[in-house]
Coordinates of C-alpha atoms and ligand atoms in Angstrom, one line a residue:
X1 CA -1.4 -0.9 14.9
X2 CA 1.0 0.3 17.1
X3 CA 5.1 -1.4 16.9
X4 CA 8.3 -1.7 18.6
X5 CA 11.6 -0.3 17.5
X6 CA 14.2 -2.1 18.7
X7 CA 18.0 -0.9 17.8
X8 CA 19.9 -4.8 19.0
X9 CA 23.5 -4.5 20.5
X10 CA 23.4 -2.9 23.9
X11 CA 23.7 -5.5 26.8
X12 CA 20.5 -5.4 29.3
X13 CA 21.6 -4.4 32.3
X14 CA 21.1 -3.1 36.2
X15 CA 18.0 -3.7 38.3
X16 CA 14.4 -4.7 37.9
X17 CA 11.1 -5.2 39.9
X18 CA 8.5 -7.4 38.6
X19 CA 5.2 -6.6 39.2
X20 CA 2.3 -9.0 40.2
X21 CA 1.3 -11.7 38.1
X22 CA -0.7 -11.6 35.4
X23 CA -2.1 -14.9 35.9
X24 CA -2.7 -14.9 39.1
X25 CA -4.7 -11.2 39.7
X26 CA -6.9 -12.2 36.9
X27 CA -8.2 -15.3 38.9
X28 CA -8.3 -12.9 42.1
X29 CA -11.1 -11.1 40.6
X30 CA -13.2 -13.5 39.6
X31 CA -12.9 -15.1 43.4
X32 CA -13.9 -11.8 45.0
X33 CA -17.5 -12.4 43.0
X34 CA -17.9 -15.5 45.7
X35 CA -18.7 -13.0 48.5
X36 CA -20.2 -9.1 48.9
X37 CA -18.6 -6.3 50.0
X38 CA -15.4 -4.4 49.3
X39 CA -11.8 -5.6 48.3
X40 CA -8.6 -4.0 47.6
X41 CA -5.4 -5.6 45.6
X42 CA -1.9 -4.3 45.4
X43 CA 0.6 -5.2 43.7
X44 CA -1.5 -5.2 40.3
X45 CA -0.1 -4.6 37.1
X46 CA -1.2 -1.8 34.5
X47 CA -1.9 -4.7 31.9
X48 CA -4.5 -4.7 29.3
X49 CA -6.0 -8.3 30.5
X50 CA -7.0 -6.2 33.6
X51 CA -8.6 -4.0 32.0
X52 CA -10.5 -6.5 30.4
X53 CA -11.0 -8.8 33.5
X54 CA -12.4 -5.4 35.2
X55 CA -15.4 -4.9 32.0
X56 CA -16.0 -8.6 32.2
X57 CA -16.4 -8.0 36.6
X58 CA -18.7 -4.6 35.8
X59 CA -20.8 -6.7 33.3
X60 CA -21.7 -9.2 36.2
X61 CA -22.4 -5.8 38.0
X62 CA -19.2 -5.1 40.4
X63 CA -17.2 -2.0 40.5
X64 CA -13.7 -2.2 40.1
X65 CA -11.8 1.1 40.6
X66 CA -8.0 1.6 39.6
X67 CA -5.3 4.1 41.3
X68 CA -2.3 3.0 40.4
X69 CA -1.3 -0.2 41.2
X70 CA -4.0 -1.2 43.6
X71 CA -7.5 -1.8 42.5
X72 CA -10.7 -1.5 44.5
X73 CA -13.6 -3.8 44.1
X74 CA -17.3 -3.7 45.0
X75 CA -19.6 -6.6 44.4
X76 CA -23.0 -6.2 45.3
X77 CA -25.3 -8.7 46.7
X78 CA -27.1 -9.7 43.4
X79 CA -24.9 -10.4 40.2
X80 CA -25.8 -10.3 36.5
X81 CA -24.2 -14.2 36.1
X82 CA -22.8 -13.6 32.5
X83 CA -20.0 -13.1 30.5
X84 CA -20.6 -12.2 26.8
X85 CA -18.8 -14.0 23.9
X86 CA -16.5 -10.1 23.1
X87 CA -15.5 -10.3 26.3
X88 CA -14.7 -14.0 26.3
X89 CA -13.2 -13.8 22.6
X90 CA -10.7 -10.8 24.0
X91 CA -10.1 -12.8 27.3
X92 CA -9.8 -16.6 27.8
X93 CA -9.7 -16.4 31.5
X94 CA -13.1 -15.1 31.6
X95 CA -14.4 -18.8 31.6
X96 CA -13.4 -18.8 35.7
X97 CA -16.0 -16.7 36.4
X98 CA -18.1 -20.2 35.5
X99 CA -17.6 -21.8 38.7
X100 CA -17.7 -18.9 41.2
X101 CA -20.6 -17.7 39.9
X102 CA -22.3 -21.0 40.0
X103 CA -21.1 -21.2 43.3
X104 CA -22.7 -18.5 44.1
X105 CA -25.9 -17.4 42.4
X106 CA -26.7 -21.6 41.4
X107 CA -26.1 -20.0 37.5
X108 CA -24.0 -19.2 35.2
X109 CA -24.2 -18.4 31.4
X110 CA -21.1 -17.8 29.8
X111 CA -19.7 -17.7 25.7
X112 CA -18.1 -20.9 24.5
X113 CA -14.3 -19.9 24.3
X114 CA -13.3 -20.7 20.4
X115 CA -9.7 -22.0 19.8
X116 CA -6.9 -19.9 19.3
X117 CA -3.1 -19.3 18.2
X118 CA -2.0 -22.3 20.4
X119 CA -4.5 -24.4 18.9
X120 CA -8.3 -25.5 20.2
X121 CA -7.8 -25.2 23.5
X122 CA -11.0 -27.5 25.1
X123 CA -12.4 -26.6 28.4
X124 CA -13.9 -30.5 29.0
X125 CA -12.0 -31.0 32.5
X126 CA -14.2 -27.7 33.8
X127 CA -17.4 -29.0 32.6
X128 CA -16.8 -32.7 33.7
X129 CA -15.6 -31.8 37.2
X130 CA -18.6 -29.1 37.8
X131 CA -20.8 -31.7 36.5
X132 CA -19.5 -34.1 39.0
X133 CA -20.1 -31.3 41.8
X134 CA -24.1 -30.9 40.7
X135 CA -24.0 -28.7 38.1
X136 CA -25.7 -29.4 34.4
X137 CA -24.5 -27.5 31.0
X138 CA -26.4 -26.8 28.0
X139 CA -24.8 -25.7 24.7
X140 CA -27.6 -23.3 23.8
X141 CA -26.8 -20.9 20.5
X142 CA -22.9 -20.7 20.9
X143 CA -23.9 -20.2 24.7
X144 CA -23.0 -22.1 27.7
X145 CA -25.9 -21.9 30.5
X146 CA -25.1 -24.4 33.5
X147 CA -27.2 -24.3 36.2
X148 CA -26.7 -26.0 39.7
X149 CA -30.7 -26.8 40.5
X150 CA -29.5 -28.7 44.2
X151 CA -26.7 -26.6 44.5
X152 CA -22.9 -27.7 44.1
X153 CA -21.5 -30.5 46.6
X154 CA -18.1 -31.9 47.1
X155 CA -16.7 -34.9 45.6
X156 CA -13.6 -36.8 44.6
X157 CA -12.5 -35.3 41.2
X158 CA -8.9 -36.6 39.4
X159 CA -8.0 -34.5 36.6
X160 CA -6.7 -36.1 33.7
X161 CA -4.2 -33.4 33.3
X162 CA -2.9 -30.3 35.3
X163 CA -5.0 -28.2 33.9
X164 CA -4.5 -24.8 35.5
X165 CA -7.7 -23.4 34.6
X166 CA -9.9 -26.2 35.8
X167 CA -8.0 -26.6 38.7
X168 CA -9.1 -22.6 39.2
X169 CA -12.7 -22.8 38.6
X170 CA -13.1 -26.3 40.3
X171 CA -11.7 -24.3 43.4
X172 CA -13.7 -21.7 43.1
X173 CA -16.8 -23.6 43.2
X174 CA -15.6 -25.6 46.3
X175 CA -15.1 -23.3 48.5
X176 CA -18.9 -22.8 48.5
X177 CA -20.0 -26.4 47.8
X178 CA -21.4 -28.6 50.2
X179 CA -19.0 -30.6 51.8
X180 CA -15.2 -31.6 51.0
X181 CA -13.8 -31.7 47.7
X182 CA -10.4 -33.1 46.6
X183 CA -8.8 -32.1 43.2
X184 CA -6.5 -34.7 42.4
X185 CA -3.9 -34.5 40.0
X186 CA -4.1 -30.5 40.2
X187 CA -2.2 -27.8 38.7
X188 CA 0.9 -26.7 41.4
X189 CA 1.5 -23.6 39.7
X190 CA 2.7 -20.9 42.5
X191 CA -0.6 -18.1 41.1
X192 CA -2.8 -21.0 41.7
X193 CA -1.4 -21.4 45.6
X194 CA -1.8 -17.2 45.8
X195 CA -5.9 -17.7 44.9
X196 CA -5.8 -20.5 47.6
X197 CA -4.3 -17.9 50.5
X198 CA -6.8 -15.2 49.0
X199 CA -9.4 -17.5 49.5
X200 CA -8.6 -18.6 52.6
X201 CA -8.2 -14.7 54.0
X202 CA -12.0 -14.5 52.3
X203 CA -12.5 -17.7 55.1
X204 CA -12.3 -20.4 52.9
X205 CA -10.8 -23.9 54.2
X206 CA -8.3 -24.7 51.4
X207 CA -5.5 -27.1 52.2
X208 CA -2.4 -28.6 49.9
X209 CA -2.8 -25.7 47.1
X210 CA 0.6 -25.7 45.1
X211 CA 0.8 -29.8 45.6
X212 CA -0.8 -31.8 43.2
X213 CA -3.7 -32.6 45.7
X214 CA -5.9 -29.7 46.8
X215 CA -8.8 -30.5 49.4
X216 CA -11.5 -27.9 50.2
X217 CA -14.2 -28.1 52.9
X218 CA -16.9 -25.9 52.0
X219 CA -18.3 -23.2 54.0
X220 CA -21.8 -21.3 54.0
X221 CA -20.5 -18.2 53.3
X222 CA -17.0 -15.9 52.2
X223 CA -16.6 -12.5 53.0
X224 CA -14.1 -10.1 51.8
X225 CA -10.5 -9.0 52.3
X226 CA -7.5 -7.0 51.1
X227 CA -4.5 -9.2 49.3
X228 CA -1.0 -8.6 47.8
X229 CA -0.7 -10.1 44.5
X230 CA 2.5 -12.3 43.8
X231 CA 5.5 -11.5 41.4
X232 CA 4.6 -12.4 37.9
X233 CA 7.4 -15.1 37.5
X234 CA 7.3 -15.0 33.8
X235 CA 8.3 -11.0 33.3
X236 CA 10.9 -11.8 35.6
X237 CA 12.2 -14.8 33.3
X238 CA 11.5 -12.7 30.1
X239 CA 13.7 -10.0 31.5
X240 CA 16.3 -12.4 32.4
X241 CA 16.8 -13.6 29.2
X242 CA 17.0 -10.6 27.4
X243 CA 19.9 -10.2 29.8
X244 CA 21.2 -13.3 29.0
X245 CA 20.7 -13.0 25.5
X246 CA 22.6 -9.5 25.1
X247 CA 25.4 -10.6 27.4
X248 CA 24.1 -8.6 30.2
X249 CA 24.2 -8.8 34.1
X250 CA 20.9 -8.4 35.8
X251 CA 19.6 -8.6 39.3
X252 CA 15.5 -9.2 39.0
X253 CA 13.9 -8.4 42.4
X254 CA 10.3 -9.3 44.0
X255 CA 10.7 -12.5 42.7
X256 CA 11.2 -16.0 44.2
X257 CA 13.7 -17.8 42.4
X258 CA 11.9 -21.2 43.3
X259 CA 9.3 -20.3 40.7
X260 CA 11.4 -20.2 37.7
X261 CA 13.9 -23.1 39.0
X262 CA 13.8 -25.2 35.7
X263 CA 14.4 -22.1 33.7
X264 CA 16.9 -20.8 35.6
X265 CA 18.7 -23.9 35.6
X266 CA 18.5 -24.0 31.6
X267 CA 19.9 -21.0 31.4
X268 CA 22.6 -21.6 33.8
X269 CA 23.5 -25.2 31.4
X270 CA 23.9 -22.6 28.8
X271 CA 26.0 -20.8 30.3
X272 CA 24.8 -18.1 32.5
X273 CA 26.0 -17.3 35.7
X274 CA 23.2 -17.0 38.0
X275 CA 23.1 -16.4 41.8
X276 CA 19.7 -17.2 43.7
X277 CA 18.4 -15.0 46.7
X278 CA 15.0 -15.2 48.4
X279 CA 13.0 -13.2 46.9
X280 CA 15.7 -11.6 43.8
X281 CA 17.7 -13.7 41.3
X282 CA 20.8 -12.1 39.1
X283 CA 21.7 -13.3 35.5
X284 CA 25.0 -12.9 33.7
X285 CA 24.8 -13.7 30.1
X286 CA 27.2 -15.4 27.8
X287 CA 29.2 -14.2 24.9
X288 CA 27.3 -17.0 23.0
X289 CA 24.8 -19.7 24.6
X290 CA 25.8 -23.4 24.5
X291 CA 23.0 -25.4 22.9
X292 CA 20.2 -27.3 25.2
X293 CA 17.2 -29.7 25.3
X294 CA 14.3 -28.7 26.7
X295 CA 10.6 -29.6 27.4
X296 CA 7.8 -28.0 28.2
X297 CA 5.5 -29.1 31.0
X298 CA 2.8 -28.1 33.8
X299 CA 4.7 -26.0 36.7
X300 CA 7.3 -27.3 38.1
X301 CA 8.5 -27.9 34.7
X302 CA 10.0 -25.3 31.9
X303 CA 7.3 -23.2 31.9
X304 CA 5.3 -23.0 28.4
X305 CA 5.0 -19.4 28.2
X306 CA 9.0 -18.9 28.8
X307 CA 9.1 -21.4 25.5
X308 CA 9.4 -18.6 22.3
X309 CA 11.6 -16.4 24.9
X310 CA 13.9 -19.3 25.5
X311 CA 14.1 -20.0 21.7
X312 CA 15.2 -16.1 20.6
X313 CA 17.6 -17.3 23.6
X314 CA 18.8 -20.5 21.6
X315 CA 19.2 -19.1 18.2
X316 CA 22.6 -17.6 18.7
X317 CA 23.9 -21.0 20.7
X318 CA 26.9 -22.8 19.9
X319 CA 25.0 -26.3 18.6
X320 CA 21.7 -27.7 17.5
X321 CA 18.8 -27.4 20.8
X322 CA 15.6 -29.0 21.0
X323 CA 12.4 -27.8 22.3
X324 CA 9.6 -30.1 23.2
X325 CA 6.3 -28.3 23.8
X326 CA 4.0 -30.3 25.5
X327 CA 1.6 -28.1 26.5
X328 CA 0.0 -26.6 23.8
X329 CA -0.5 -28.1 20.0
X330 CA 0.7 -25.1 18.3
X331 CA 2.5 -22.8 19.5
X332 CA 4.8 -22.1 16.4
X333 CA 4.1 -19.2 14.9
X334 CA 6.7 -16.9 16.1
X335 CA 9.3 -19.6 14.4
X336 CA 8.8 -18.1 11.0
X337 CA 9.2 -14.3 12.2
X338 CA 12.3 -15.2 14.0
X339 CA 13.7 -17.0 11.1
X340 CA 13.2 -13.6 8.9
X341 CA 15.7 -12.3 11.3
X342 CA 18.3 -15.1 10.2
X343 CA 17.4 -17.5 13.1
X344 CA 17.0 -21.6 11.7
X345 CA 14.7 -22.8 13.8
X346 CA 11.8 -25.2 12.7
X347 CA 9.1 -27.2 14.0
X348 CA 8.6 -30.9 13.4
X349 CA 5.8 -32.0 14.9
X350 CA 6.1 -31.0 18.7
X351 CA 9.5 -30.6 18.5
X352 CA 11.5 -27.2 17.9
X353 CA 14.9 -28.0 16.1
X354 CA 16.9 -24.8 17.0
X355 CA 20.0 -24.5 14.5
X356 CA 22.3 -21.8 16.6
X357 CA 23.7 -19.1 14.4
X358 CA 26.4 -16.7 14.9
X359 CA 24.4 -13.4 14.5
X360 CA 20.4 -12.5 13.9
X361 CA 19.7 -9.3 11.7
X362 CA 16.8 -6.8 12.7
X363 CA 13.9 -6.6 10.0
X364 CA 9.9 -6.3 10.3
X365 CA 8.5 -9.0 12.2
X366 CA 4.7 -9.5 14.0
X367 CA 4.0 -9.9 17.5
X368 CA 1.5 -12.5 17.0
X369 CA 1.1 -13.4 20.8
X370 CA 1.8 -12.0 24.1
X371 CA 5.1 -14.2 24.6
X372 CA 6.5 -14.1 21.1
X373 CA 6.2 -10.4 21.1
X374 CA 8.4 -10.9 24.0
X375 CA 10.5 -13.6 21.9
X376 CA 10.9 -11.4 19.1
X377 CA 11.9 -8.2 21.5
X378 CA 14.9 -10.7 23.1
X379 CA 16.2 -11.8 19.7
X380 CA 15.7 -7.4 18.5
X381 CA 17.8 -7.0 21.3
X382 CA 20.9 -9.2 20.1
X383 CA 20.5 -8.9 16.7
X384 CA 22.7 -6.1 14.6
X385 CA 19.9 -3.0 13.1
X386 CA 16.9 -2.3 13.8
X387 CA 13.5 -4.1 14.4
X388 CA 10.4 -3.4 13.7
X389 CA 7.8 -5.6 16.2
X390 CA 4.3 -5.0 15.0
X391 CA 0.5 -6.2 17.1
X392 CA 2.8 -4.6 19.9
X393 CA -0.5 -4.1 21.7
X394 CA 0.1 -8.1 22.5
X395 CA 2.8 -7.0 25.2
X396 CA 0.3 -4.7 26.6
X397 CA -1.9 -7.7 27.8
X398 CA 0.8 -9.0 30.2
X399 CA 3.5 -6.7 30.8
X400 CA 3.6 -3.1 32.3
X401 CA 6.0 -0.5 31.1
X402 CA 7.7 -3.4 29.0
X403 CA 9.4 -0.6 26.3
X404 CA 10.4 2.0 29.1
X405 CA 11.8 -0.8 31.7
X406 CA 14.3 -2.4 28.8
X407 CA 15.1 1.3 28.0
X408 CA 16.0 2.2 31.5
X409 CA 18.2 -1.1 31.1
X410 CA 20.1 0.2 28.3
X411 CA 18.2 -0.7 25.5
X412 CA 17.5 1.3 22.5
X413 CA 14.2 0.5 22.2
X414 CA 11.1 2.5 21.6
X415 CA 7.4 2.3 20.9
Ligands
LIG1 N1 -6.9 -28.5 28.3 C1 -7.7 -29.4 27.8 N2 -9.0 -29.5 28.4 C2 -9.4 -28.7 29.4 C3 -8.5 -27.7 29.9 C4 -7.2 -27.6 29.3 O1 -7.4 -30.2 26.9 O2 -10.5 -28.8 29.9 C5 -5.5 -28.4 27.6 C6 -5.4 -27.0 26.9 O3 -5.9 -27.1 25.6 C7 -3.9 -26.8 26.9 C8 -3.4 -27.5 28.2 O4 -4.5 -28.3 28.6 O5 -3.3 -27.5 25.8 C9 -3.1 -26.6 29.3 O6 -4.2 -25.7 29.6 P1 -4.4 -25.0 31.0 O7 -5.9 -25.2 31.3 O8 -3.4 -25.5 32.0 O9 -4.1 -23.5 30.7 P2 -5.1 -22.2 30.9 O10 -5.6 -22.3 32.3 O11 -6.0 -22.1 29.8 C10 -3.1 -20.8 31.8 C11 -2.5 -19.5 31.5 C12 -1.7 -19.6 30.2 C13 -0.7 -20.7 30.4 C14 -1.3 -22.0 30.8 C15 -0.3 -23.1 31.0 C16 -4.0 -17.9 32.5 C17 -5.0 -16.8 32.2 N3 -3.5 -18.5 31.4 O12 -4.0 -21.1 30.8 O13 -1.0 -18.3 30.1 O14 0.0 -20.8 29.2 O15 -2.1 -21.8 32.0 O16 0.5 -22.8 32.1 O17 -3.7 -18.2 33.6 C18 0.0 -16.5 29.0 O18 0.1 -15.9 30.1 O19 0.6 -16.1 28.0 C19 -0.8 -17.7 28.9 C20 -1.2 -18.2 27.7

């Protein structure tokens, strides 16, 4: 297992460019399976969830081909229409190539995602809303085969929560469907809108994509394109607040401010200085943070995966803060490795209670997930000694050159 080694004290400072969003390039895959031929991306990171996303697209029988940060995909006319439950297990996301590839072939047979860290994690809304389109699902030895036997038409479907993946695969399978299709109550997240302009430059007819009604009319056939991925908003908040956590100054660029607005204004409360641009943000951080309350919600809220980042944040604050999650039902872990660093945080129920402290003290902690890898990094950072991050391989799913960017920012940090 590989770790970071993080030496805390040396303000995070300069310049940094995001690269393109995790969550959005991995959706962008799975849409280029709608229609044959050739694509190209740019702007994609060299992330481990990627990687995966490209064995999960080779299994169905495309070619993806990486040179540096653009990757080249074939699809051929006919498609293997399965993803198998290692690939699934490694990568949730994988469940989006349900809908496309019903879309498309009329089948799809794809490994029942288990729960995870964050707790069981259902995928109901999918099912229900491509049920409503035509399709039929059978639970068949830990498998899910659905089949569309008339093919998928539009409909009137109201989700019963933002759900960003179900808003994803529901649009995927519109875009082929018969007829018009409105999403109602849809996720508004900004990746979300950036699969909407890819599809429409594949010739799809996708309106209100970012707003929390999407309507698709469905066309006969896609065809394929070339498409510039946009800025991962969440390594441009995690950077932020390792600046603001070490009392640094930091000017993030590629990134438009709009999408981290509730953070950014959080941080601000306690205490930053930060000044907005159009597509670049800077951070200044403060000797010590001044406590807040904050909740988690579906985008345009405080993001969910800014929550452990925002916590390492907290711990050093001048008063008690509290963190509501509301998206996921455990999310917690990370509060016990932080508190081994001197942090009092605690979780009661959905809410984090977040005891400020004057200093945290580097020891061995455990990555445990992609963002408290990052939390634990932040609070590394602004603690006194050394830390010891281990499962560092989590930061490899979603952040490219995560140890040599802070280094290049002053930190002493290595892998
Ligand atoms: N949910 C249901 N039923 C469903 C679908 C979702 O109950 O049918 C629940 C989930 O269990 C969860 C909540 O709704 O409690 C939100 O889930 P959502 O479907 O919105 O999330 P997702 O599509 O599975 C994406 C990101 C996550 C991010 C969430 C929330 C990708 C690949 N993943 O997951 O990203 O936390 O949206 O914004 O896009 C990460 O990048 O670290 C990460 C975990």
């Amino acid at each position: 297992m590989d770790s970071i080694r993080v030496v805390g004290g040396n303000p995070i400072s300069g310049q940094v460019t995001v690269h393109g969003a995790k969550n959005a390039v991995l959706k962008h895959m799975v849409a280029m399976l709608l229609a044959p031929g050739r694509y190209r991306l740019d702007n994609v990171p060299g992330i481990l969830d990627v990687d995966i996303m490209g064995e999960v697209l080779d299994h169905v029988g495309a070619t993806c081909v990486r040179r540096g940060s653009v990757i080249e995909v074939d699809v051929p006319e006919e498609l293997n229409p399965e993803a198998p439950l290692d690939l699934v297990r490694r990568m949730r996301a994988s469940i989006l190539i349900l809908g496309a590839l019903l879309a498309r072939m009329g089948t799809a047979r794809v490994a029942l995602p288990g729960g995870d860290d964050f707790g069981s994690r259902p995928i109901g809304m999918h099912l229900e809303g491509l049920e409503q389109m035509g399709a039929e699902f059978e639970l068949r030895h830990g498998v899910l085969e659905g089949s569309a036997p008339n093919g998928l038409s539009g409909t009137e479907i109201f989700l019963e929560f933002p759900s960003v993946g179900a808003t994803e695969n529901l649009l995927l399978a519109a875009v082929l469907a018969k007829g018009r299709t409105v999403i109602g109550n849809a996720a508004r997240e900004p990746e979300l809108a950036d699969l909407a302009a890819l599809l429409n430059a594949m010739g799809a007819e996708v309106e209100g994509a970012g707003t929390s009604t999407i309507e698709i009319t469905g066309v006969p056939t896609l065809h394929p394109t070339d498409h510039t991925v946009v800025a991962d908003r969440l390594v441009a908040g995690t950077y932020a607040l390792a600046a603001a956590a070490t009392g640094g100054t930091l000017e993030v660029r590629g990134c438009n401010p709009d999408f981290l607005r509730m953070e950014l204004r959080k941080m601000e409360a306690a205490g930053c200085g930060v000044v907005r641009g159009d597509t670049w943000f800077s951070v200044v951080g403060p000797e010590r943070p001044i406590a807040q309350d904050i909740a988690t919600l579906p985008y345009p809220g405080f993001h969910t995966d800014m929550h452990p980042q925002m916590v390492a944040f907290l711990a050093r604050a001048k008063g008690t803060s509290i963190l509501t999650e509301n998206v996921y039902a455990a999310r917690f872990r990370y509060i016990g490795e932080l508190n081994r660093m001197g942090a009092d945080v605690h979780a009661d129920g959905q809410h984090v209670v977040i005891r400020g402290v004057t200093d945290l003290s580097g020891c061995e902690v455990d990555g445990c997930d992609i963002r408290a890898a990052a939390a634990l990094t932040i609070a590394g950072l602004s603690a006194e000694g050394e830390t010891i991050i281990g499962d560092a391989e989590h930061i490899d799913r979603g952040y490219d050159g995560f140890v040599d960017i802070l280094r290049s920012l002053g930190a002493d940090i290595d892998r």
